[in-house]
PDB file of N, CA, C and O in Angstrom:
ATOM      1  N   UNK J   1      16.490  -1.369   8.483  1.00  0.00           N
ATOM      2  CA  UNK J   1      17.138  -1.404   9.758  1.00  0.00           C
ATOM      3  C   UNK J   1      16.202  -2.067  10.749  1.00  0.00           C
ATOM      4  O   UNK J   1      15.015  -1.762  10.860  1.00  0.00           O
ATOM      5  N   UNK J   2      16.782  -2.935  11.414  1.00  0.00           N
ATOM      6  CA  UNK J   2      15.815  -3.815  12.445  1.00  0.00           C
ATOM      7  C   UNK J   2      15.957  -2.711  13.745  1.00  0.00           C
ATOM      8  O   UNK J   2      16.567  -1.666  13.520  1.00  0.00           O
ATOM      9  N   UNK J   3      15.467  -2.919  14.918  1.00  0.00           N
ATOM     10  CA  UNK J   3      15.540  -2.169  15.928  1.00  0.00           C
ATOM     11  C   UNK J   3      14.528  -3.455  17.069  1.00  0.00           C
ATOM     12  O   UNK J   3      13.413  -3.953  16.913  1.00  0.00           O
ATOM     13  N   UNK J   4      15.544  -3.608  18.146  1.00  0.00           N
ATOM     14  CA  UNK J   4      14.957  -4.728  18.967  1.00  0.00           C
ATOM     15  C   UNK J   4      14.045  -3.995  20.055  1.00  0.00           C
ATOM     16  O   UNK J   4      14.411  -2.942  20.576  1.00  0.00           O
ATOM     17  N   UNK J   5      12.826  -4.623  20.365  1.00  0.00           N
ATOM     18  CA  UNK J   5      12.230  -4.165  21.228  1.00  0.00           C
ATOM     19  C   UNK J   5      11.854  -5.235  22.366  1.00  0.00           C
ATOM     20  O   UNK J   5      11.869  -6.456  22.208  1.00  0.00           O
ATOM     21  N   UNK J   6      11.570  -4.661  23.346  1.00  0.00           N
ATOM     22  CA  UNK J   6      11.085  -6.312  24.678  1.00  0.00           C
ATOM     23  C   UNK J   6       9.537  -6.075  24.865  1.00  0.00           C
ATOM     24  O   UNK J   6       9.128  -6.658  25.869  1.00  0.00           O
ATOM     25  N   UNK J   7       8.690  -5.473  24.269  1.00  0.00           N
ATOM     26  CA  UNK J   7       7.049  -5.461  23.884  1.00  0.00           C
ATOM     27  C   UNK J   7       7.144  -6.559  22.964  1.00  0.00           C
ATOM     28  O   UNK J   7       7.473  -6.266  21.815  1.00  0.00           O
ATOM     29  N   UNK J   8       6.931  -7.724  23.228  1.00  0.00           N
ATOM     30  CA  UNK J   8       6.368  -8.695  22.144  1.00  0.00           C
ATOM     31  C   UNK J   8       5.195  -9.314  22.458  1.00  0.00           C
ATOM     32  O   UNK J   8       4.745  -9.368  23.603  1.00  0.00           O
ATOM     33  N   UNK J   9       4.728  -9.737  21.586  1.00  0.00           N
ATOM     34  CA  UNK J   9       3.203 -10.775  21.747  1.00  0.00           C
ATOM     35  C   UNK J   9       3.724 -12.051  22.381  1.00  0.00           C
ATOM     36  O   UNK J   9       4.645 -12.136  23.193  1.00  0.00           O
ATOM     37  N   UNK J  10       3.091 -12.887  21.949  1.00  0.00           N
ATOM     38  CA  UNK J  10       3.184 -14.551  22.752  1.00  0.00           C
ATOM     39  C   UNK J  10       3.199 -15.213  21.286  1.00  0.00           C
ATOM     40  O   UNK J  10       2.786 -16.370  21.367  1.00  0.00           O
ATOM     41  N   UNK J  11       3.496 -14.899  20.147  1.00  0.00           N
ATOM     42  CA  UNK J  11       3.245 -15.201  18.939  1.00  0.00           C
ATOM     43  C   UNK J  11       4.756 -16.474  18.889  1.00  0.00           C
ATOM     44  O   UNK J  11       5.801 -16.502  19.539  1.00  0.00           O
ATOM     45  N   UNK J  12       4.190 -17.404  17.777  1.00  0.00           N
ATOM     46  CA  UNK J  12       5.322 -18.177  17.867  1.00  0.00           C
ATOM     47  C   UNK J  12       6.564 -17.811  16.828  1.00  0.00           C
ATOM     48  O   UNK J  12       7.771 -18.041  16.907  1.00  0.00           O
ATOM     49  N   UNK J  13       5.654 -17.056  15.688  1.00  0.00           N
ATOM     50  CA  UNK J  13       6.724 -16.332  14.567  1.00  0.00           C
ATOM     51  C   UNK J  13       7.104 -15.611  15.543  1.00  0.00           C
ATOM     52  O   UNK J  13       7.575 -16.444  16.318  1.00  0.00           O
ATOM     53  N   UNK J  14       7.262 -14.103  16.254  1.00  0.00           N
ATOM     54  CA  UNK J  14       7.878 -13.351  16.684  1.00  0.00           C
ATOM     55  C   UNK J  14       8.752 -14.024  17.533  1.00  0.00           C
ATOM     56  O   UNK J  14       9.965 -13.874  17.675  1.00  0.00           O
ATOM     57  N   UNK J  15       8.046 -14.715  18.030  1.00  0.00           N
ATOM     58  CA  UNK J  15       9.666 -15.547  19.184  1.00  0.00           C
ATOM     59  C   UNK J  15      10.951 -15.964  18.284  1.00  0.00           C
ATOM     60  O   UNK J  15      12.137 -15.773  18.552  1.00  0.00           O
ATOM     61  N   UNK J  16      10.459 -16.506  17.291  1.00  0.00           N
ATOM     62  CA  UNK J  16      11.343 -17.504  16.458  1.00  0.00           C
ATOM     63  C   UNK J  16      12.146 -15.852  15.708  1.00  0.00           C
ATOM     64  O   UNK J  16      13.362 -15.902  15.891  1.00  0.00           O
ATOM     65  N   UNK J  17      11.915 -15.148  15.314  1.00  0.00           N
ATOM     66  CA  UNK J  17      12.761 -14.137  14.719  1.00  0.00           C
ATOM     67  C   UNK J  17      13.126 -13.384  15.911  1.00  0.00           C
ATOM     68  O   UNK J  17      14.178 -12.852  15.557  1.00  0.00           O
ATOM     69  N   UNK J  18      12.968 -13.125  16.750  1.00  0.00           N
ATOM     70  CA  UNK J  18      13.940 -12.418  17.726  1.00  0.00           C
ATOM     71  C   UNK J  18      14.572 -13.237  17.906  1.00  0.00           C
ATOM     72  O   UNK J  18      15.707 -12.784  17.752  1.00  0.00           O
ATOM     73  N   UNK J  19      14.667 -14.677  18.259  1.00  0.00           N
ATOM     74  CA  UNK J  19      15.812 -15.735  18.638  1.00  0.00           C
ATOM     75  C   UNK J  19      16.655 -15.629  17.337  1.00  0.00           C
ATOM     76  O   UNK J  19      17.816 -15.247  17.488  1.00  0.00           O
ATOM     77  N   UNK J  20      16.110 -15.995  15.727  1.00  0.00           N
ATOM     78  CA  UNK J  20      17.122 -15.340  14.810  1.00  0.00           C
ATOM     79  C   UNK J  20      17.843 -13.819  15.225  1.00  0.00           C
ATOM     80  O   UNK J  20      19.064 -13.684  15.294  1.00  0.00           O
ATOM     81  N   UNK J  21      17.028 -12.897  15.441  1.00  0.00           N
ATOM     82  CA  UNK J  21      17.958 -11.582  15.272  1.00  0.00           C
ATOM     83  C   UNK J  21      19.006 -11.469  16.300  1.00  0.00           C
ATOM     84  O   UNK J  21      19.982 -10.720  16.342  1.00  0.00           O
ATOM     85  N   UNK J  22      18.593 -12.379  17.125  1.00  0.00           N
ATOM     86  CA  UNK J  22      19.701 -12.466  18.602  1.00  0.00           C
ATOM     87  C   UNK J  22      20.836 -13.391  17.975  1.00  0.00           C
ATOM     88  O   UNK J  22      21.989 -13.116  18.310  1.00  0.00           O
ATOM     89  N   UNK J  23      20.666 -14.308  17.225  1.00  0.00           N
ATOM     90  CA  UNK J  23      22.217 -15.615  16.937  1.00  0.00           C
ATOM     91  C   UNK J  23      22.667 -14.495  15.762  1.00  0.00           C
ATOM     92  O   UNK J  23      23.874 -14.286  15.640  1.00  0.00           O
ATOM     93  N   UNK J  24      21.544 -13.633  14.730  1.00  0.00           N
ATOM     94  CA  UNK J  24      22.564 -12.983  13.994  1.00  0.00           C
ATOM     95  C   UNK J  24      23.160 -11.858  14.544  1.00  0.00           C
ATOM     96  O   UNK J  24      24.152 -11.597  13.864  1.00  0.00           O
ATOM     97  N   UNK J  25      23.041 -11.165  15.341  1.00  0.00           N
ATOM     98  CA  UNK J  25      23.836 -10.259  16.179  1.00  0.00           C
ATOM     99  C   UNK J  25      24.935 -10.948  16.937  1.00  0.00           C
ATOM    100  O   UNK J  25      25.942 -10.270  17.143  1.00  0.00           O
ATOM    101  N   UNK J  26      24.916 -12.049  17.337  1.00  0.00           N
ATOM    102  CA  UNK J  26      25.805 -12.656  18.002  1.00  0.00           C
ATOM    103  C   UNK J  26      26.712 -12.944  17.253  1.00  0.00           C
ATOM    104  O   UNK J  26      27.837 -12.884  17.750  1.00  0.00           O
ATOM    105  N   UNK J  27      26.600 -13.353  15.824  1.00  0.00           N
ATOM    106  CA  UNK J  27      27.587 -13.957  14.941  1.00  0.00           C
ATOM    107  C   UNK J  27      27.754 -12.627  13.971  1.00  0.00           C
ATOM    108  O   UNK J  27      27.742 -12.914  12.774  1.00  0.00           O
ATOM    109  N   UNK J  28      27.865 -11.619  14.191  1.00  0.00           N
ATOM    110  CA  UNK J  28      28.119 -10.014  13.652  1.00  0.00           C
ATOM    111  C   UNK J  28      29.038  -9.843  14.669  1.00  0.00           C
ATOM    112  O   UNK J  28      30.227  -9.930  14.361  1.00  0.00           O
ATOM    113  N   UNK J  29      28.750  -9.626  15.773  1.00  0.00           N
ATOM    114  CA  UNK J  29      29.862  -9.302  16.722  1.00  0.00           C
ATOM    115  C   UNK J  29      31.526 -10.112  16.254  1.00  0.00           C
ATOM    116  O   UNK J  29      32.526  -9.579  15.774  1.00  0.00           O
ATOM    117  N   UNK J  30      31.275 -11.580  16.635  1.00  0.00           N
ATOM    118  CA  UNK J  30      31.751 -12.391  16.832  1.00  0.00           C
ATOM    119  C   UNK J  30      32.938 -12.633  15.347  1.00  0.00           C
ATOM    120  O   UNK J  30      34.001 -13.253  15.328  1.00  0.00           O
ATOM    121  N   UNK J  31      32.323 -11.968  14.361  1.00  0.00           N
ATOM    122  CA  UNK J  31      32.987 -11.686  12.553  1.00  0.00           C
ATOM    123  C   UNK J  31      33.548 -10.429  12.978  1.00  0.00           C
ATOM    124  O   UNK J  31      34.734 -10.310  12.669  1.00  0.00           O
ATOM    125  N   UNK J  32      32.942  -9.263  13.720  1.00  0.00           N
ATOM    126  CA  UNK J  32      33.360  -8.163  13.962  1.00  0.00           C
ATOM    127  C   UNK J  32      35.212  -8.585  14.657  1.00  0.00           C
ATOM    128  O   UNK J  32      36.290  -8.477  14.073  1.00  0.00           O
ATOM    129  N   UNK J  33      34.949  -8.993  15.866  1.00  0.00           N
ATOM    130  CA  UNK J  33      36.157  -9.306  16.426  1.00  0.00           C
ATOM    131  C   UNK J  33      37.218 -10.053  15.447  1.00  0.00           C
ATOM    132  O   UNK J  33      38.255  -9.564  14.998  1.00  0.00           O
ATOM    133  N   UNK J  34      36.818 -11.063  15.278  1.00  0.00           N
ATOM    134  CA  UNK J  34      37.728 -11.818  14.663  1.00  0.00           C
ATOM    135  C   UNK J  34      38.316 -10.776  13.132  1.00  0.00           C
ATOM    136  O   UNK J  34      39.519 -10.615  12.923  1.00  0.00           O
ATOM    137  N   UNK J  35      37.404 -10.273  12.360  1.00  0.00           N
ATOM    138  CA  UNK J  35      38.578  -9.381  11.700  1.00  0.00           C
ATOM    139  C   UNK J  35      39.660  -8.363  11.884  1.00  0.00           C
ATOM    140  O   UNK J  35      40.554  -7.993  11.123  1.00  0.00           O
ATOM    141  N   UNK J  36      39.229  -7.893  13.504  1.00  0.00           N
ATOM    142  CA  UNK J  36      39.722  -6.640  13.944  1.00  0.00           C
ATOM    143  C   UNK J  36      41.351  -7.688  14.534  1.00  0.00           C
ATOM    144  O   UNK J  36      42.528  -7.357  14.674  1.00  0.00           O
ATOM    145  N   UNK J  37      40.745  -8.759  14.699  1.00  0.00           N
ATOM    146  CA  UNK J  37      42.172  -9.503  15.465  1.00  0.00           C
ATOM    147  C   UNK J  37      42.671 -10.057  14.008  1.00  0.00           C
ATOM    148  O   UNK J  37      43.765 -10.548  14.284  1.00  0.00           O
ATOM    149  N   UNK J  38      42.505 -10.201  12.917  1.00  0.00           N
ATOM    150  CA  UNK J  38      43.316 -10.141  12.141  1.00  0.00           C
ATOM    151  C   UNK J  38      43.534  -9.221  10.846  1.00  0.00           C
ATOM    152  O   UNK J  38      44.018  -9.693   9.817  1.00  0.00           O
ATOM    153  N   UNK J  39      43.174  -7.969  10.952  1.00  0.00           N
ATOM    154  CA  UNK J  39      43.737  -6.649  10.974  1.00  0.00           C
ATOM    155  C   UNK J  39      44.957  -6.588  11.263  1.00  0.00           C
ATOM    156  O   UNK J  39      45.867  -6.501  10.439  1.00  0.00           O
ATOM    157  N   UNK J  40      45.136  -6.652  13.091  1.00  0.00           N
ATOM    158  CA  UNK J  40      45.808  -6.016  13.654  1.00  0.00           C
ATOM    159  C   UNK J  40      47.201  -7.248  14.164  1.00  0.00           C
ATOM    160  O   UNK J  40      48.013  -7.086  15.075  1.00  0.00           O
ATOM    161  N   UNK J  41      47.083  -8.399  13.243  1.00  0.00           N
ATOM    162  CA  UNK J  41      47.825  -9.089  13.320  1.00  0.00           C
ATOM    163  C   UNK J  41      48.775  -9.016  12.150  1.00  0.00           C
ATOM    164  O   UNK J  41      49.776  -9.730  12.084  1.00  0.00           O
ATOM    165  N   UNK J  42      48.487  -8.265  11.365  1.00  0.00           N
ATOM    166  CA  UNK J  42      49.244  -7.695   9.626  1.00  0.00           C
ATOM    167  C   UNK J  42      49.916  -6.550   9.992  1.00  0.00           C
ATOM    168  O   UNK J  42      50.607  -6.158   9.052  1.00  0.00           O
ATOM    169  N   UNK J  43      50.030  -5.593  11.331  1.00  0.00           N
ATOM    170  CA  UNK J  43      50.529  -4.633  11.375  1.00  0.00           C
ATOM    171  C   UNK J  43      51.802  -5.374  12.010  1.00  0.00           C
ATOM    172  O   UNK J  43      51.999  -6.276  12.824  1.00  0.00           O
ATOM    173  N   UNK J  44      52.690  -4.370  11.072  1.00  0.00           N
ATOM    174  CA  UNK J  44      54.274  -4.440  11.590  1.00  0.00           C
ATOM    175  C   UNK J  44      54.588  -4.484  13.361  1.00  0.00           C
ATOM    176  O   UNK J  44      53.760  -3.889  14.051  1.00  0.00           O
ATOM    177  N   UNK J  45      55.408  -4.968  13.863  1.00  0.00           N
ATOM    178  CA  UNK J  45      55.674  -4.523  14.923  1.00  0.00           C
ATOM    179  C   UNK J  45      56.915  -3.811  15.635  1.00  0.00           C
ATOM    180  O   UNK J  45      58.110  -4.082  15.517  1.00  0.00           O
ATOM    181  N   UNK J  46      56.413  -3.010  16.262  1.00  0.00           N
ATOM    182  CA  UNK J  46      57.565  -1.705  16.447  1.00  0.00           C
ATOM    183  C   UNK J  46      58.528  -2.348  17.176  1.00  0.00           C
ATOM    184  O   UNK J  46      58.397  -3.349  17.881  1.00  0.00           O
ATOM    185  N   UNK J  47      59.540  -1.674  16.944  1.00  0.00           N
ATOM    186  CA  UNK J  47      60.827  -1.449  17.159  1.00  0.00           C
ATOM    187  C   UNK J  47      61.418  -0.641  18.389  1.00  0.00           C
ATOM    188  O   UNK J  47      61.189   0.553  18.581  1.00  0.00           O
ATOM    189  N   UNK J  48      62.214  -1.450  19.204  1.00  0.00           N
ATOM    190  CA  UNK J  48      62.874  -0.228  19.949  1.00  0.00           C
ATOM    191  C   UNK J  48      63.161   0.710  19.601  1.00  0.00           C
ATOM    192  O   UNK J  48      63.640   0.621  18.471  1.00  0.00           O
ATOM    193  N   UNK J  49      63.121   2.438  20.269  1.00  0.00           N
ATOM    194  CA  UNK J  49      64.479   3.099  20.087  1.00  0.00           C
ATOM    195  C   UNK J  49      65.501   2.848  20.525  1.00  0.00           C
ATOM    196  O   UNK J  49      66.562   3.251  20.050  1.00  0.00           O
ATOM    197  N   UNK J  50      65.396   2.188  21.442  1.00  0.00           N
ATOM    198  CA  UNK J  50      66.942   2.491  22.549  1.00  0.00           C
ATOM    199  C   UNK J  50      68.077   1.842  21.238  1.00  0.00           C
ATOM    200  O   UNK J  50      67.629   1.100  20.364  1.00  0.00           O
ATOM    201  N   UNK J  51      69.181   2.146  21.266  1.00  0.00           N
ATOM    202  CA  UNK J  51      70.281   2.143  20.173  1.00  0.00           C
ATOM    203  C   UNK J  51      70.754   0.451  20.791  1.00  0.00           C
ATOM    204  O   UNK J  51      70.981  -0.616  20.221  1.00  0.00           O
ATOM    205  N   UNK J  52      70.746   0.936  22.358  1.00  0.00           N
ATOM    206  CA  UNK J  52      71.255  -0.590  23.024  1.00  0.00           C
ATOM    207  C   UNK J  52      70.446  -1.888  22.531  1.00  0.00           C
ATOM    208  O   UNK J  52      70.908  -3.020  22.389  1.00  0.00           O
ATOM    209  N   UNK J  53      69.508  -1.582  22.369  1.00  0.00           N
ATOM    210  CA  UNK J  53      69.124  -3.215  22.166  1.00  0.00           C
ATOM    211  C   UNK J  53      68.887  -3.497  20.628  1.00  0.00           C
ATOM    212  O   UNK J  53      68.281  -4.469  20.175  1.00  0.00           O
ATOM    213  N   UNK J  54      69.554  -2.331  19.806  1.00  0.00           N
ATOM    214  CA  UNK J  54      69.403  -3.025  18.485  1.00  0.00           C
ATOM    215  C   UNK J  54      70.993  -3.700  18.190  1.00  0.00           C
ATOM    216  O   UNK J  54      71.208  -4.345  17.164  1.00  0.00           O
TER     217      UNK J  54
END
């Protein structure tokens, strides 16, 4: 498990992997959403009750 912290050195590896762990969190989110929007694009869609408008 990674865990981000804002104590860093001036190191040029550590810069370069927090800038990775930041685009891969960004593109986790970004997979996150997009499945949840097509999830929820497979669900049926409801139906009136009212008798009138069927």
């Amino acid at each position: 498990m990674i865990t981000y912290n804002i104590l860093l050195d001036e190191n040029k590896t550590t810069l370069l992997s927090v800038c990775l762990l930041q685009i891969q969190a960004i593109i986790g989110v970004f997979m996150t959403i997009l499945s949840l929007a097509r999830f929820a694009s497979l669900l049926p869609k409801p139906e009136s009750q009212n008798h009138r408008e069927k």
